[in-house]
Structures are given as C-alpha cells and as structure tokens.
Amino acid sequence: MIREGTRDDIPRCAEIIADSLLWRTYNRTVEDAASGIESTFIPGSRMLVYEEDGDTLGFVILYERGVFGEYGYIRLIGVDSACRGKGIGGLLLDAAEEYLFTLRPWVFLTVTEFNTGAQRFYYRRGYEKIGEIPDYRRPGIAEHMLLKRKDRTLPGTSPAQ
C-alpha cells in the first residue's frame, strides 16, 4: 500500500536510504539521511511511503515545482535492500509521476553517473538524459539530469506546430 508519508516515517526511511549505493559511496550516515529527509517537509513537497504489513519498505520524495520553479522533480527514491527488484520502486515512481503529471507535463530527476542500475531503471520507464551536472555532490562525480514527458508535445504547443 502506498500512503502519504509523515515525520514519523523519517527514521525508517533514513535506514533505507543509508543502505543504498549512493549513501555508502558518499560515506553518509543514517543521521545525514534523517536530516535530509526532514528538510523535505516543506510546502510543495510530498513523501509517499510503500508499506506492507505495517513495515515501511520504500519511499519517494517529490517536489511539485522543483525544477525552474515550475516542473515536478523526484528528489529521492529508496527501497529496502531486501526488497529491491520486486517492483516497489516502480510502484513508488508510478505514484509520484501520476501526481506530478496532474500538475505539469514534464517530470525531472537526477541520477548519479555511477548508479548504472538506477539509470537502466529510469530509461526503461521512459526517462531520457537531457544533461549532466559535473561535480554536483562531489568533485569528479556527475549527476545525469533526466526528463520524462507526459507525451511528446512541448508545453504551450500542439503536435501540429
């Protein structure tokens, strides 16, 4: 079941993300994760949580107008390491996109260049690489900027234009 996340979910979601390739590579702690998740509880953001039998197994954080102050941005997706590859990330991504696409026709996210598994996941789900941000979190490591379009029509245009 996917539900709206609350601050009560922060400790469990912090454990999930702290056990990710990204967090381990950057030597980040559970406390760092909790602080980062806490900072997302601002107007215009949402955290959705995937739960089974009362246990949180994954989450997604999104911003309604996180790119250019206009377009949806998926900031972070985390799935419990024991549950990866079982479709939970896809369900969370679907829920985030479903909501964001009601607001605007484009959704953005970033993925670290060394996280090739996540890149394949996003490409299979219709995202395209539109750019790169060098040295974004660490010198020598780039983030790929990805975009998914609700359809192939650009905002403010019709297919015939």
PDB file of C-alpha atoms in Angstrom:
ATOM      1  CA  MET A   1       0.000   0.000   0.000  1.00  0.00           C
ATOM      2  CA  ILE A   2       1.236   3.493  -0.817  1.00  0.00           C
ATOM      3  CA  ARG A   3       0.310   6.237   1.598  1.00  0.00           C
ATOM      4  CA  GLU A   4       1.308   9.791   2.427  1.00  0.00           C
ATOM      5  CA  GLY A   5       4.477   9.885   4.495  1.00  0.00           C
ATOM      6  CA  THR A   6       4.836  11.757   7.772  1.00  0.00           C
ATOM      7  CA  ARG A   7       7.684  12.816  10.001  1.00  0.00           C
ATOM      8  CA  ASP A   8       7.112   9.587  11.934  1.00  0.00           C
ATOM      9  CA  ASP A   9       8.403   7.735   8.853  1.00  0.00           C
ATOM     10  CA  ILE A  10      11.751   9.554   8.825  1.00  0.00           C
ATOM     11  CA  PRO A  11      13.770   7.073  10.956  1.00  0.00           C
ATOM     12  CA  ARG A  12      12.784   4.047   8.854  1.00  0.00           C
ATOM     13  CA  CYS A  13      13.220   5.886   5.538  1.00  0.00           C
ATOM     14  CA  ALA A  14      16.631   7.111   6.721  1.00  0.00           C
ATOM     15  CA  GLU A  15      17.667   3.500   7.398  1.00  0.00           C
ATOM     16  CA  ILE A  16      16.541   2.508   3.902  1.00  0.00           C
ATOM     17  CA  ILE A  17      18.444   5.244   2.094  1.00  0.00           C
ATOM     18  CA  ALA A  18      21.543   4.885   4.270  1.00  0.00           C
ATOM     19  CA  ASP A  19      21.806   1.322   2.946  1.00  0.00           C
ATOM     20  CA  SER A  20      21.902   2.477  -0.694  1.00  0.00           C
ATOM     21  CA  LEU A  21      24.811   2.538  -3.134  1.00  0.00           C
ATOM     22  CA  LEU A  22      24.724   6.326  -3.217  1.00  0.00           C
ATOM     23  CA  TRP A  23      24.828   6.790   0.544  1.00  0.00           C
ATOM     24  CA  ARG A  24      27.529   4.154   1.060  1.00  0.00           C
ATOM     25  CA  THR A  25      29.689   5.610  -1.727  1.00  0.00           C
ATOM     26  CA  TYR A  26      29.472   9.060  -0.184  1.00  0.00           C
ATOM     27  CA  ASN A  27      30.094   7.708   3.360  1.00  0.00           C
ATOM     28  CA  ARG A  28      26.888   9.294   4.588  1.00  0.00           C
ATOM     29  CA  THR A  29      25.232   8.209   7.838  1.00  0.00           C
ATOM     30  CA  VAL A  30      21.701   7.375   8.900  1.00  0.00           C
ATOM     31  CA  GLU A  31      21.702  10.702  10.745  1.00  0.00           C
ATOM     32  CA  ASP A  32      22.625  12.503   7.496  1.00  0.00           C
ATOM     33  CA  ALA A  33      19.760  10.719   5.780  1.00  0.00           C
ATOM     34  CA  ALA A  34      17.286  11.641   8.508  1.00  0.00           C
ATOM     35  CA  SER A  35      18.339  15.282   8.333  1.00  0.00           C
ATOM     36  CA  GLY A  36      17.978  15.303   4.549  1.00  0.00           C
ATOM     37  CA  ILE A  37      14.543  13.727   4.665  1.00  0.00           C
ATOM     38  CA  GLU A  38      13.386  16.083   7.425  1.00  0.00           C
ATOM     39  CA  SER A  39      14.386  19.061   5.284  1.00  0.00           C
ATOM     40  CA  THR A  40      11.961  17.961   2.566  1.00  0.00           C
ATOM     41  CA  PHE A  41       8.851  18.582   4.648  1.00  0.00           C
ATOM     42  CA  ILE A  42       8.163  21.984   3.125  1.00  0.00           C
ATOM     43  CA  PRO A  43       5.176  23.374   1.230  1.00  0.00           C
ATOM     44  CA  GLY A  44       5.027  21.941  -2.273  1.00  0.00           C
ATOM     45  CA  SER A  45       6.717  18.668  -1.379  1.00  0.00           C
ATOM     46  CA  ARG A  46       5.383  15.213  -0.621  1.00  0.00           C
ATOM     47  CA  MET A  47       6.739  11.964   0.672  1.00  0.00           C
ATOM     48  CA  LEU A  48       4.950   8.786  -0.331  1.00  0.00           C
ATOM     49  CA  VAL A  49       5.652   5.575   1.549  1.00  0.00           C
ATOM     50  CA  TYR A  50       5.202   1.960   0.462  1.00  0.00           C
ATOM     51  CA  GLU A  51       4.106  -0.207   3.362  1.00  0.00           C
ATOM     52  CA  GLU A  52       3.348  -3.919   3.760  1.00  0.00           C
ATOM     53  CA  ASP A  53       2.028  -5.413   6.992  1.00  0.00           C
ATOM     54  CA  GLY A  54       2.937  -2.250   8.884  1.00  0.00           C
ATOM     55  CA  ASP A  55       6.568  -2.211   7.690  1.00  0.00           C
ATOM     56  CA  THR A  56       7.841   0.622   5.514  1.00  0.00           C
ATOM     57  CA  LEU A  57       9.707  -0.938   2.590  1.00  0.00           C
ATOM     58  CA  GLY A  58      10.227   2.114   0.398  1.00  0.00           C
ATOM     59  CA  PHE A  59       9.552   5.787  -0.147  1.00  0.00           C
ATOM     60  CA  VAL A  60       9.727   8.582  -2.688  1.00  0.00           C
ATOM     61  CA  ILE A  61      10.152  12.316  -2.121  1.00  0.00           C
ATOM     62  CA  LEU A  62       8.921  14.731  -4.738  1.00  0.00           C
ATOM     63  CA  TYR A  63       8.696  18.472  -5.265  1.00  0.00           C
ATOM     64  CA  GLU A  64       5.750  19.891  -7.171  1.00  0.00           C
ATOM     65  CA  ARG A  65       7.785  22.748  -8.669  1.00  0.00           C
ATOM     66  CA  GLY A  66      11.335  21.615  -8.049  1.00  0.00           C
ATOM     67  CA  VAL A  67      12.816  22.410 -11.470  1.00  0.00           C
ATOM     68  CA  PHE A  68      12.810  26.001 -12.703  1.00  0.00           C
ATOM     69  CA  GLY A  69      10.129  26.724 -10.078  1.00  0.00           C
ATOM     70  CA  GLU A  70       7.675  25.146 -12.483  1.00  0.00           C
ATOM     71  CA  TYR A  71       8.145  21.407 -13.100  1.00  0.00           C
ATOM     72  CA  GLY A  72       7.918  18.332 -10.903  1.00  0.00           C
ATOM     73  CA  TYR A  73      11.117  16.870  -9.508  1.00  0.00           C
ATOM     74  CA  ILE A  74      11.570  13.451  -7.961  1.00  0.00           C
ATOM     75  CA  ARG A  75      14.247  14.041  -5.371  1.00  0.00           C
ATOM     76  CA  LEU A  76      14.780  10.615  -3.885  1.00  0.00           C
ATOM     77  CA  ILE A  77      13.523   7.058  -4.125  1.00  0.00           C
ATOM     78  CA  GLY A  78      14.564   4.440  -1.623  1.00  0.00           C
ATOM     79  CA  VAL A  79      13.676   0.760  -1.357  1.00  0.00           C
ATOM     80  CA  ASP A  80      14.719  -1.596   1.436  1.00  0.00           C
ATOM     81  CA  SER A  81      17.745  -3.580   0.207  1.00  0.00           C
ATOM     82  CA  ALA A  82      15.993  -6.904   0.898  1.00  0.00           C
ATOM     83  CA  CYS A  83      13.095  -5.851  -1.352  1.00  0.00           C
ATOM     84  CA  ARG A  84      14.893  -4.359  -4.339  1.00  0.00           C
ATOM     85  CA  GLY A  85      13.937  -5.840  -7.688  1.00  0.00           C
ATOM     86  CA  LYS A  86      10.405  -6.697  -6.537  1.00  0.00           C
ATOM     87  CA  GLY A  87       8.631  -3.755  -8.180  1.00  0.00           C
ATOM     88  CA  ILE A  88       8.325  -1.456  -5.168  1.00  0.00           C
ATOM     89  CA  GLY A  89      10.454   1.267  -6.761  1.00  0.00           C
ATOM     90  CA  GLY A  90       8.286   1.110  -9.870  1.00  0.00           C
ATOM     91  CA  LEU A  91       5.101   1.455  -7.841  1.00  0.00           C
ATOM     92  CA  LEU A  92       6.527   4.456  -5.992  1.00  0.00           C
ATOM     93  CA  LEU A  93       7.722   6.060  -9.233  1.00  0.00           C
ATOM     94  CA  ASP A  94       4.293   5.473 -10.807  1.00  0.00           C
ATOM     95  CA  ALA A  95       2.569   7.136  -7.855  1.00  0.00           C
ATOM     96  CA  ALA A  96       4.920  10.136  -7.938  1.00  0.00           C
ATOM     97  CA  GLU A  97       4.531  10.566 -11.702  1.00  0.00           C
ATOM     98  CA  GLU A  98       0.767  10.148 -11.568  1.00  0.00           C
ATOM     99  CA  TYR A  99       0.555  13.041  -9.127  1.00  0.00           C
ATOM    100  CA  LEU A 100       3.164  15.273 -10.795  1.00  0.00           C
ATOM    101  CA  PHE A 101       1.684  14.794 -14.268  1.00  0.00           C
ATOM    102  CA  THR A 102      -1.614  16.224 -12.992  1.00  0.00           C
ATOM    103  CA  LEU A 103       0.286  19.478 -12.429  1.00  0.00           C
ATOM    104  CA  ARG A 104       2.618  19.777 -15.441  1.00  0.00           C
ATOM    105  CA  PRO A 105       3.597  17.669 -18.488  1.00  0.00           C
ATOM    106  CA  TRP A 106       7.242  17.099 -17.528  1.00  0.00           C
ATOM    107  CA  VAL A 107       8.906  15.319 -14.596  1.00  0.00           C
ATOM    108  CA  PHE A 108      12.615  15.611 -13.833  1.00  0.00           C
ATOM    109  CA  LEU A 109      15.041  13.669 -11.665  1.00  0.00           C
ATOM    110  CA  THR A 110      18.772  13.255 -11.287  1.00  0.00           C
ATOM    111  CA  VAL A 111      20.779  10.070 -11.051  1.00  0.00           C
ATOM    112  CA  THR A 112      24.456   9.742 -10.167  1.00  0.00           C
ATOM    113  CA  GLU A 113      26.702   8.698 -13.046  1.00  0.00           C
ATOM    114  CA  PHE A 114      27.978   5.568 -11.281  1.00  0.00           C
ATOM    115  CA  ASN A 115      24.477   4.329 -10.422  1.00  0.00           C
ATOM    116  CA  THR A 116      24.011   2.423 -13.667  1.00  0.00           C
ATOM    117  CA  GLY A 117      21.306   0.139 -12.269  1.00  0.00           C
ATOM    118  CA  ALA A 118      19.130   3.138 -11.431  1.00  0.00           C
ATOM    119  CA  GLN A 119      19.848   4.657 -14.841  1.00  0.00           C
ATOM    120  CA  ARG A 120      18.615   1.491 -16.589  1.00  0.00           C
ATOM    121  CA  PHE A 121      15.509   1.518 -14.389  1.00  0.00           C
ATOM    122  CA  TYR A 122      14.664   5.116 -15.339  1.00  0.00           C
ATOM    123  CA  TYR A 123      15.426   4.673 -19.046  1.00  0.00           C
ATOM    124  CA  ARG A 124      13.154   1.614 -19.206  1.00  0.00           C
ATOM    125  CA  ARG A 125      10.417   3.742 -17.680  1.00  0.00           C
ATOM    126  CA  GLY A 126      10.632   6.442 -20.348  1.00  0.00           C
ATOM    127  CA  TYR A 127      13.147   8.923 -18.961  1.00  0.00           C
ATOM    128  CA  GLU A 128      15.719  10.488 -21.236  1.00  0.00           C
ATOM    129  CA  LYS A 129      19.041  12.079 -20.348  1.00  0.00           C
ATOM    130  CA  ILE A 130      18.938  15.786 -21.114  1.00  0.00           C
ATOM    131  CA  GLY A 131      22.132  16.929 -19.462  1.00  0.00           C
ATOM    132  CA  GLU A 132      24.799  16.466 -16.883  1.00  0.00           C
ATOM    133  CA  ILE A 133      25.782  18.404 -13.777  1.00  0.00           C
ATOM    134  CA  PRO A 134      29.511  17.900 -13.180  1.00  0.00           C
ATOM    135  CA  ASP A 135      30.863  17.868  -9.614  1.00  0.00           C
ATOM    136  CA  TYR A 136      27.340  18.262  -8.189  1.00  0.00           C
ATOM    137  CA  ARG A 137      27.733  16.378  -4.915  1.00  0.00           C
ATOM    138  CA  ARG A 138      31.421  15.507  -5.113  1.00  0.00           C
ATOM    139  CA  PRO A 139      34.309  16.616  -7.320  1.00  0.00           C
ATOM    140  CA  GLY A 140      34.730  14.243 -10.234  1.00  0.00           C
ATOM    141  CA  ILE A 141      31.228  12.762  -9.986  1.00  0.00           C
ATOM    142  CA  ALA A 142      28.441  13.963 -12.262  1.00  0.00           C
ATOM    143  CA  GLU A 143      24.694  13.769 -11.910  1.00  0.00           C
ATOM    144  CA  HIS A 144      22.666  12.970 -15.001  1.00  0.00           C
ATOM    145  CA  MET A 145      19.575  15.137 -15.413  1.00  0.00           C
ATOM    146  CA  LEU A 146      16.665  13.050 -16.696  1.00  0.00           C
ATOM    147  CA  LEU A 147      13.311  14.095 -18.091  1.00  0.00           C
ATOM    148  CA  LYS A 148      10.094  12.215 -18.674  1.00  0.00           C
ATOM    149  CA  ARG A 149       7.411  13.815 -20.785  1.00  0.00           C
ATOM    150  CA  LYS A 150       3.753  13.050 -20.245  1.00  0.00           C
ATOM    151  CA  ASP A 151       3.603  12.979 -24.015  1.00  0.00           C
ATOM    152  CA  ARG A 152       5.967  14.185 -26.728  1.00  0.00           C
ATOM    153  CA  THR A 153       4.248  17.582 -27.010  1.00  0.00           C
ATOM    154  CA  LEU A 154       6.182  20.536 -25.649  1.00  0.00           C
ATOM    155  CA  PRO A 155       4.389  22.814 -23.174  1.00  0.00           C
ATOM    156  CA  GLY A 156       2.410  25.536 -24.954  1.00  0.00           C
ATOM    157  CA  THR A 157       2.438  23.752 -28.301  1.00  0.00           C
ATOM    158  CA  SER A 158       0.255  21.325 -30.149  1.00  0.00           C
ATOM    159  CA  PRO A 159       1.552  18.263 -32.036  1.00  0.00           C
ATOM    160  CA  ALA A 160       0.886  20.050 -35.341  1.00  0.00           C
ATOM    161  CA  GLN A 161       3.171  23.020 -34.553  1.00  0.00           C
TER     162      GLN A 161
END
